[in-house]
Coordinates of C-alpha atoms in Angstrom, one line a residue:
X1256 CA -11.7 -10.9 -37.6
X1257 CA -10.9 -10.2 -33.8
X1258 CA -14.6 -7.8 -32.6
X1259 CA -13.8 -4.7 -31.3
X1260 CA -15.3 -4.2 -27.7
X1261 CA -17.6 -1.5 -27.1
X1262 CA -14.8 0.6 -24.8
X1263 CA -12.2 0.6 -27.4
X1264 CA -14.8 1.7 -30.3
X1265 CA -16.5 4.9 -27.8
X1266 CA -14.7 7.9 -29.8
X1267 CA -12.9 9.8 -26.4
X1268 CA -15.1 13.4 -24.6
X1269 CA -13.9 16.2 -26.3
X1270 CA -11.8 18.4 -24.5
X1271 CA -13.1 21.4 -23.3
X1272 CA -11.9 24.4 -21.6
X1273 CA -14.0 25.2 -17.9
X1274 CA -12.9 27.0 -15.2
X1275 CA -14.5 25.7 -12.2
X1276 CA -14.1 26.0 -8.0
X1277 CA -12.9 22.9 -6.4
X1278 CA -16.0 22.2 -3.8
X1279 CA -13.7 18.8 -2.0
X1280 CA -11.0 16.6 -2.3
X1281 CA -12.1 13.3 -3.2
X1282 CA -11.4 10.3 -1.5
X1283 CA -8.2 9.5 -4.5
X1284 CA -7.6 13.0 -3.3
X1285 CA -8.5 15.3 -6.9
X1286 CA -10.5 18.2 -6.5
X1287 CA -13.9 17.4 -6.8
X1288 CA -15.5 20.6 -9.1
X1289 CA -18.7 20.9 -10.0
X1290 CA -19.7 21.2 -13.5
X1291 CA -20.2 24.8 -15.1
X1292 CA -22.1 22.4 -18.1
X1293 CA -24.2 21.0 -16.4
X1294 CA -22.4 18.1 -15.8
X1295 CA -22.0 16.5 -12.0
X1296 CA -18.4 16.5 -10.8
X1297 CA -15.1 16.6 -12.7
X1298 CA -12.0 15.6 -11.0
X1299 CA -9.1 17.5 -11.2
X1300 CA -5.3 17.2 -9.4
X1301 CA -3.4 20.1 -8.0
X1302 CA -7.0 22.1 -6.8
X1303 CA -7.3 22.6 -2.7
X1304 CA -11.2 23.8 -1.0
X1305 CA -12.3 27.3 -2.6
X1306 CA -9.4 27.5 -5.2
X1307 CA -10.6 28.2 -8.5
X1308 CA -8.9 27.0 -12.4
X1309 CA -9.0 27.4 -15.8
X1310 CA -8.5 23.3 -16.8
X1311 CA -9.5 21.0 -19.9
X1312 CA -11.7 18.8 -18.9
X1313 CA -12.7 15.5 -20.9
X1314 CA -15.1 13.6 -19.4
X1315 CA -15.0 13.6 -16.3
X1316 CA -11.0 14.0 -15.7
X1317 CA -9.7 17.9 -15.9
X1318 CA -6.2 19.0 -15.7
X1319 CA -5.1 22.2 -14.5
X1320 CA -4.3 24.4 -16.8
X1321 CA -3.8 28.0 -14.7
X1322 CA -5.3 28.5 -10.8
X1323 CA -7.2 32.0 -10.9
X1324 CA -7.0 31.9 -6.8
X1325 CA -4.7 31.0 -4.0
X1326 CA -6.7 28.8 -0.8
X1327 CA -5.0 30.3 2.5
X1328 CA -4.5 26.0 3.2
X1329 CA -1.4 26.0 0.3
X1330 CA 1.7 25.7 1.2
X1331 CA 4.8 25.3 -1.1
X1332 CA 5.6 21.4 -1.7
X1333 CA 9.2 20.2 -0.3
X1334 CA 9.1 18.7 -3.4
X1335 CA 10.5 19.8 -6.4
X1336 CA 8.2 17.5 -9.1
X1337 CA 5.4 17.1 -6.3
X1338 CA 3.5 19.3 -8.9
X1339 CA 3.8 17.0 -11.6
X1340 CA 4.6 13.4 -9.9
X1341 CA 1.4 10.8 -8.6
X1342 CA 3.6 9.1 -6.5
X1343 CA 2.4 12.2 -4.0
X1344 CA -0.6 14.5 -4.7
X1345 CA -0.8 17.1 -1.8
X1346 CA 1.8 18.2 -0.6
X1347 CA 0.6 21.1 -0.9
X1348 CA -2.2 21.3 1.4
X1349 CA -1.5 22.5 5.0
X1350 CA -1.3 19.6 7.8
X1351 CA -4.4 20.3 10.2
X1352 CA -6.7 20.9 7.2
X1353 CA -4.4 17.1 5.4
X1354 CA -5.1 15.4 8.2
X1355 CA -8.9 16.1 8.7
X1356 CA -9.4 15.1 5.3
X1357 CA -7.3 12.0 6.0
X1358 CA -9.2 10.8 8.4
X1359 CA -12.9 11.9 7.1
X1360 CA -12.0 8.9 4.4
X1361 CA -12.6 6.7 7.2
X1362 CA -15.6 8.5 8.8
X1363 CA -17.3 9.0 5.1
X1364 CA -16.8 5.5 4.3
X1365 CA -18.4 3.5 7.7
X1366 CA -21.6 6.8 7.3
X1367 CA -21.7 5.2 3.1
X1368 CA -21.9 1.3 5.2
X1369 CA -24.7 2.9 7.5
X1370 CA -22.4 2.9 10.3
X1371 CA -21.6 5.1 13.2
X1372 CA -18.4 4.6 15.0
X1373 CA -15.4 6.1 16.6
X1374 CA -12.8 7.3 14.4
X1375 CA -9.8 8.2 17.1
X1376 CA -7.2 11.0 15.8
X1377 CA -5.3 9.9 12.8
X1378 CA -1.8 8.3 13.6
X1379 CA 1.0 10.3 12.1
X1380 CA 3.1 6.8 10.3
X1381 CA 5.6 8.3 8.4
X1382 CA 8.2 7.8 10.9
X1383 CA 11.9 7.7 8.7
X1384 CA 10.8 7.8 5.3
X1385 CA 9.0 5.0 3.2
X1386 CA 11.6 1.9 3.5
X1387 CA 10.0 0.6 0.3
X1388 CA 9.6 1.9 -3.0
X1389 CA 8.9 0.9 -6.5
X1390 CA 10.3 3.1 -9.4
X1391 CA 9.1 3.3 -12.8
X1392 CA 12.5 3.4 -15.4
X1393 CA 11.9 4.3 -19.7
X1394 CA 14.0 5.2 -22.5
X1395 CA 12.4 8.3 -24.3
X1396 CA 15.0 8.7 -27.5
X1397 CA 18.6 8.6 -26.2
X1398 CA 17.3 10.1 -22.4
X1399 CA 16.9 7.6 -19.2
X1400 CA 13.3 8.4 -17.8
X1401 CA 12.9 7.4 -14.3
X1402 CA 10.3 7.8 -11.6
X1403 CA 6.5 7.6 -10.9
X1404 CA 3.9 8.5 -13.1
X1405 CA 2.2 11.0 -13.4
X1406 CA -1.5 10.9 -12.2
X1407 CA -3.8 9.1 -14.4
X1408 CA -0.8 8.9 -17.1
X1409 CA 1.6 6.5 -18.1
X1410 CA 3.7 9.5 -18.7
X1411 CA 6.9 9.2 -16.2
X1412 CA 8.0 11.9 -13.9
X1413 CA 11.8 12.1 -14.4
X1414 CA 13.6 11.8 -10.4
X1415 CA 17.3 12.6 -9.1
X1416 CA 15.5 12.3 -5.4
X1417 CA 12.7 11.3 -3.6
X1418 CA 12.2 13.4 -0.2
X1419 CA 9.4 10.8 1.0
X1420 CA 12.4 7.8 1.1
X1421 CA 13.9 6.4 3.5
X1422 CA 17.1 8.3 3.8
X1423 CA 19.5 4.9 2.3
X1424 CA 17.5 4.7 -0.4
X1425 CA 17.3 8.5 -1.7
X1426 CA 21.2 8.1 -1.4
X1427 CA 20.5 5.0 -3.8
X1428 CA 18.5 6.5 -6.4
X1429 CA 21.7 8.1 -8.9
X1430 CA 23.1 4.1 -8.3
X1431 CA 19.4 3.0 -9.1
X1432 CA 19.3 4.8 -12.7
X1433 CA 23.3 3.5 -13.4
X1434 CA 21.6 0.5 -12.5
X1435 CA 18.3 1.0 -15.0
X1436 CA 20.6 2.5 -17.9
X1437 CA 22.6 -0.8 -18.2
X1438 CA 18.3 -3.5 -18.0
X1439 CA 17.2 -1.0 -21.0
X1440 CA 17.7 -1.1 -24.4
X1441 CA 16.3 -0.3 -27.6
X1442 CA 14.5 -3.1 -27.9
X1443 CA 13.3 -3.3 -23.8
X1444 CA 12.7 0.2 -23.1
X1445 CA 10.8 -0.2 -19.7
X1446 CA 11.2 -1.4 -16.3
X1447 CA 10.4 -1.5 -13.1
X1448 CA 12.9 -1.0 -10.1
X1449 CA 11.9 -2.2 -6.2
X1450 CA 13.8 -1.0 -2.8
X1451 CA 13.9 -1.9 0.1
X1452 CA 15.6 -0.7 2.8
X1453 CA 15.9 -3.4 5.2
X1454 CA 18.9 -4.7 8.6
X1455 CA 21.4 -5.4 6.5
X1456 CA 21.0 -3.2 3.8
X1457 CA 19.7 -2.1 0.9
X1458 CA 17.7 -4.5 -1.9
X1459 CA 17.0 -4.0 -4.8
X1460 CA 14.8 -6.4 -7.3
X1461 CA 14.7 -5.1 -11.3
X1462 CA 12.3 -6.9 -13.3
X1463 CA 11.8 -6.3 -16.9
X1464 CA 10.9 -8.5 -20.5
X1465 CA 14.0 -10.4 -21.7
X1466 CA 16.6 -12.6 -20.3
X1467 CA 19.3 -11.7 -17.7
X1468 CA 22.6 -10.9 -19.9
X1469 CA 26.5 -11.2 -19.4
X1470 CA 26.4 -7.6 -18.9
X1471 CA 23.8 -7.1 -16.7
X1472 CA 25.4 -9.6 -14.1
X1473 CA 28.3 -7.4 -14.3
X1474 CA 27.1 -4.3 -13.9
X1475 CA 24.6 -5.7 -11.6
X1476 CA 27.2 -7.0 -9.8
X1477 CA 30.2 -3.6 -9.4
X1478 CA 26.8 -1.5 -8.5
X1479 CA 26.0 -4.3 -5.7
X1480 CA 29.8 -3.9 -4.1
X1481 CA 29.9 -0.3 -5.1
X1482 CA 26.8 1.0 -3.5
X1483 CA 27.1 -2.3 -0.6
X1484 CA 23.6 -2.5 -1.2
X1485 CA 22.2 -6.2 0.9
X1486 CA 20.8 -8.1 -2.5
X1487 CA 20.7 -7.3 -6.1
X1488 CA 17.9 -9.8 -8.2
X1489 CA 16.9 -9.4 -12.1
X1490 CA 13.4 -10.9 -12.6
X1491 CA 14.1 -14.6 -11.2
X1492 CA 17.5 -14.9 -11.3
X1493 CA 19.9 -13.7 -8.4
X1494 CA 22.7 -11.4 -9.4
X1495 CA 24.9 -11.0 -5.6
X1496 CA 24.2 -11.4 -2.3
X1497 CA 26.7 -9.5 0.1
X1498 CA 24.0 -10.4 2.6
X1499 CA 20.7 -11.6 3.8
X1500 CA 18.5 -8.7 4.1
X1501 CA 16.3 -8.9 6.5
X1502 CA 13.5 -7.3 8.9
X1503 CA 12.9 -7.7 12.5
X1504 CA 9.4 -8.7 13.1
X1505 CA 9.1 -9.2 17.2
X1506 CA 11.8 -11.5 18.2
X1507 CA 12.4 -13.6 15.0
X1508 CA 14.7 -11.5 12.3
X1509 CA 12.6 -13.0 9.0
X1510 CA 14.4 -13.2 5.6
X1511 CA 12.0 -11.1 3.1
X1512 CA 11.4 -12.3 -0.6
X1513 CA 13.0 -10.4 -3.3
X1514 CA 10.6 -7.7 -3.9
X1515 CA 8.1 -8.9 -0.6
X1516 CA 6.2 -7.5 0.8
X1517 CA 6.2 -4.7 3.6
X1518 CA 4.0 -2.3 5.5
X1519 CA 5.2 0.8 3.8
X1520 CA 6.9 2.4 7.4
X1521 CA 8.9 0.9 10.5
X1522 CA 7.0 2.8 12.4
X1523 CA 3.1 2.5 10.1
X1524 CA 4.1 -1.5 11.1
X1525 CA 4.9 -0.1 15.2
X1526 CA 1.6 1.1 14.8
X1527 CA -0.7 -1.6 13.9
X1528 CA 1.1 -4.3 15.9
X1529 CA 0.0 -2.2 19.0
X1530 CA -3.1 -3.3 18.3
X1531 CA -2.7 -6.6 17.0
X1532 CA -0.5 -7.2 20.4
X1533 CA -3.2 -5.4 22.6
X1534 CA -5.7 -7.4 21.4
X1535 CA -3.9 -10.8 21.7
X1536 CA -3.4 -10.3 25.0
X1537 CA -7.3 -9.4 25.9
X1538 CA -8.2 -12.6 24.1
X1539 CA -6.3 -14.4 25.9
X1540 CA -7.6 -13.4 29.1
X1541 CA -11.0 -13.3 28.3
X1542 CA -11.0 -16.5 26.2
X1543 CA -14.1 -18.6 27.6
X1544 CA -12.5 -22.1 26.9
X1545 CA -9.3 -23.5 25.7
X1546 CA -8.2 -22.0 22.8
X1547 CA -6.5 -23.7 19.8
X1548 CA -4.8 -19.9 19.8
X1549 CA -4.9 -17.6 16.9
X1550 CA -5.5 -17.5 13.9
X1551 CA -3.6 -15.4 11.4
X1552 CA -5.8 -14.6 7.5
X1553 CA -3.0 -12.3 4.4
X1554 CA -0.4 -13.1 6.8
X1555 CA 2.8 -12.4 4.1
X1556 CA 6.1 -12.6 5.8
X1557 CA 4.5 -12.7 9.4
X1558 CA 4.9 -8.5 10.4
X1559 CA 2.0 -9.9 12.5
X1560 CA 1.9 -14.0 13.1
X1561 CA 5.4 -13.9 14.5
X1562 CA 4.9 -11.1 17.0
X1563 CA 1.9 -13.4 18.1
X1564 CA 3.2 -16.6 18.8
X1565 CA 5.4 -14.4 21.5
X1566 CA 2.5 -15.4 23.3
X1567 CA 0.4 -18.4 21.3
X1568 CA 0.1 -21.0 19.0
X1569 CA -0.2 -18.6 15.5
X1570 CA -1.9 -20.5 12.1
X1571 CA -0.5 -18.0 9.1
X1572 CA -2.9 -18.9 6.5
X1573 CA -1.0 -16.4 2.6
X1574 CA -2.0 -16.8 -0.7
X1575 CA 1.6 -16.2 -2.1
X1576 CA 4.3 -19.8 -1.2
X1577 CA 7.7 -17.4 -0.9
X1578 CA 6.5 -15.6 2.3
X1579 CA 5.0 -17.8 3.5
X1580 CA 8.4 -19.8 3.0
X1581 CA 10.1 -16.9 4.8
X1582 CA 7.2 -17.1 7.8
X1583 CA 7.9 -20.7 8.3
X1584 CA 11.9 -20.7 8.6
X1585 CA 12.0 -17.6 10.8
X1586 CA 9.1 -19.2 13.0
X1587 CA 11.7 -22.4 13.0
X1588 CA 14.5 -20.4 13.6
X1589 CA 13.5 -18.0 16.4
X1590 CA 14.2 -19.8 20.3
X1591 CA 11.6 -18.6 22.4
X1592 CA 8.0 -18.9 20.3
X1593 CA 4.8 -20.9 20.8
X1594 CA 4.3 -23.4 17.9
X1595 CA 3.5 -21.6 13.6
X1596 CA 1.6 -23.7 11.7
X1597 CA 1.8 -22.8 7.9
X1598 CA -1.0 -22.8 4.9
X1599 CA -1.2 -21.6 1.8
X1600 CA -4.7 -21.0 0.9
X1601 CA -5.9 -18.2 -1.8
X1602 CA -8.7 -17.0 0.2
X1603 CA -10.3 -14.8 -2.2
X1604 CA -11.1 -18.2 -3.7
X1605 CA -11.2 -20.2 -0.8
X1606 CA -11.7 -19.0 2.0
X1607 CA -11.4 -20.3 5.5
X1608 CA -14.7 -22.7 6.7
X1609 CA -16.8 -21.7 9.8
X1610 CA -15.0 -25.4 11.0
X1611 CA -11.6 -24.2 10.4
X1612 CA -11.9 -21.5 12.2
X1613 CA -13.7 -23.1 15.0
X1614 CA -11.8 -22.7 18.5
X1615 CA -9.4 -19.6 17.6
X1616 CA -9.2 -17.2 20.2
X1617 CA -8.7 -14.3 18.2
X1618 CA -8.7 -14.6 14.4
X1619 CA -6.1 -11.2 12.0
X1620 CA -7.5 -10.0 8.9
X1621 CA -5.2 -8.2 6.3
X1622 CA -6.2 -8.3 2.8
X1623 CA -5.8 -6.8 -0.1
X1624 CA -7.5 -3.3 -1.6
X1625 CA -10.5 -5.7 -2.2
X1626 CA -11.3 -6.5 1.3
X1627 CA -12.1 -9.4 2.3
X1628 CA -15.7 -10.0 1.5
X1629 CA -16.1 -13.9 1.5
X1630 CA -13.8 -14.8 4.1
X1631 CA -15.1 -11.8 6.1
X1632 CA -18.8 -13.9 5.9
X1633 CA -17.6 -17.1 7.2
X1634 CA -16.3 -15.4 10.1
X1635 CA -19.3 -13.2 10.5
X1636 CA -21.0 -17.8 11.7
X1637 CA -18.3 -18.6 13.2
X1638 CA -18.3 -16.9 16.8
X1639 CA -14.3 -15.6 16.5
X1640 CA -14.3 -13.7 19.8
X1641 CA -12.3 -11.2 18.3
X1642 CA -11.3 -10.2 15.2
X1643 CA -9.0 -8.2 14.5
X1644 CA -9.8 -6.4 11.6
X1645 CA -7.3 -4.1 8.8
X1646 CA -7.2 -2.9 5.5
X1647 CA -5.8 0.0 3.4
X1648 CA -8.7 0.2 1.7
X1649 CA -11.3 2.6 4.2
X1650 CA -14.3 2.1 1.8
X1651 CA -13.5 -2.5 1.6
X1652 CA -13.2 -2.1 5.3
X1653 CA -16.3 -0.1 6.1
X1654 CA -17.9 -2.6 3.5
X1655 CA -16.0 -5.9 5.7
X1656 CA -16.8 -4.5 9.0
X1657 CA -20.7 -3.9 8.2
X1658 CA -20.5 -8.2 7.3
X1659 CA -19.3 -8.2 11.3
X1660 CA -21.4 -5.7 12.8
X1661 CA -24.4 -7.4 10.8
X1662 CA -23.9 -10.7 12.5
X1663 CA -23.6 -9.6 16.0
X1664 CA -20.0 -8.8 16.0
X1665 CA -19.1 -4.6 18.6
X1666 CA -17.0 -2.5 17.3
X1667 CA -14.6 -0.9 18.9
X1668 CA -12.6 3.0 18.2
X1669 CA -11.7 3.0 14.4
X1670 CA -7.9 3.5 13.4
X1671 CA -6.6 5.8 11.3
X1672 CA -2.9 4.8 10.6
X1673 CA -1.1 7.3 7.8
X1674 CA 1.9 5.8 6.2
X1675 CA 1.4 7.2 2.4
X1676 CA 1.6 10.6 3.8
X1677 CA 0.4 13.2 1.5
X1678 CA -1.5 10.2 -0.1
X1679 CA -5.0 9.9 0.0
X1680 CA -3.6 6.1 0.7
X1681 CA -4.8 5.2 3.9
X1682 CA -4.8 2.2 6.4
X1683 CA -7.7 1.6 8.4
X1684 CA -7.3 -1.2 11.6
X1685 CA -10.5 -1.8 14.3
X1686 CA -11.3 -4.9 17.1
X1687 CA -14.4 -6.6 16.6
X1688 CA -15.8 -9.2 19.9
X1689 CA -17.7 -10.9 20.1
X1690 CA -19.9 -12.8 23.2

């Protein structure tokens, strides 16, 4: 007999009807409301600081039933489903107040680690819109739902448009709905469709259970031809490709793998790459002795590595094979670059050692949300003169920064970069120097 876990046997918290007043906006974009029954804090989406509302609370989470007062900082969302959709949680907040809060995420995270730092003004990196989105599709009875999940829920908010997406993606949503309709069957009722806007056209990647059928291939091929998509992939199978989707990283044009990671916006990538390249020029200018080049950790498809290779030899380390292969191919086929060496390694399990880091003029670290604690501990003892730390999570960015500071590194100003405007997601970047 299978033993129940402790969490599954715990009864759900009773639902309480309360009237609460929001004190602040928390790090995940929910309002923080003191519990009038003597608890600590209830997290409630949709309220702004100072607003009062009736909520249905279960445990530490609450659902807004009715807003009773309205803040002067409240504005009308520009998206018709913004109040439900989990894709954007703060469209209803006036711009200056929102930007001050977003910048404070970096300040607060650093303070929790005992660090004080100059935090520069927030970089608005929305650009022309998000160049990659992932849409969830599900059939409910005879109806197709396609969109983003509600906050703290698995329910899908059905969309006909996404105003924060790049214009080509917005225009493709009706065709993506056609694709979702074709992919879903009575036996397979869920799918995820990711779309990336590349220089050549849209790269569409669909994931769902089950084998690819002839109907999938026929419908997918027709849609690609009609909509002028660059590529369509379903699961592990390439359905059709009119042209190889490419993105430019400096001089290099990279054929990114289906569903591969890119920075969310062109403007965000440019802002982060600018920090990296400025640091590299400084590192090369002040390198105390002949260096073996630079190292890019969590290199992905080469957004930083291929730019840096215009000035110095690069060692690019990445855990996934497909993006690393794309990086390697672009490096070998781009004239004028310094040598680029690639290494596939899971850095969370096997970080580069102090010996492997020895002699580098600079190291760039851009890990997933969990951060790079093990790798930072190796970097802290390495003596690498310049380290650029980039993170999509202010909390793990601050934790990793504290490791370097405790080892004697000097921290430059922290740059907060807002690619996911109207959300709680924030990129942070800073340059650390030693010697």
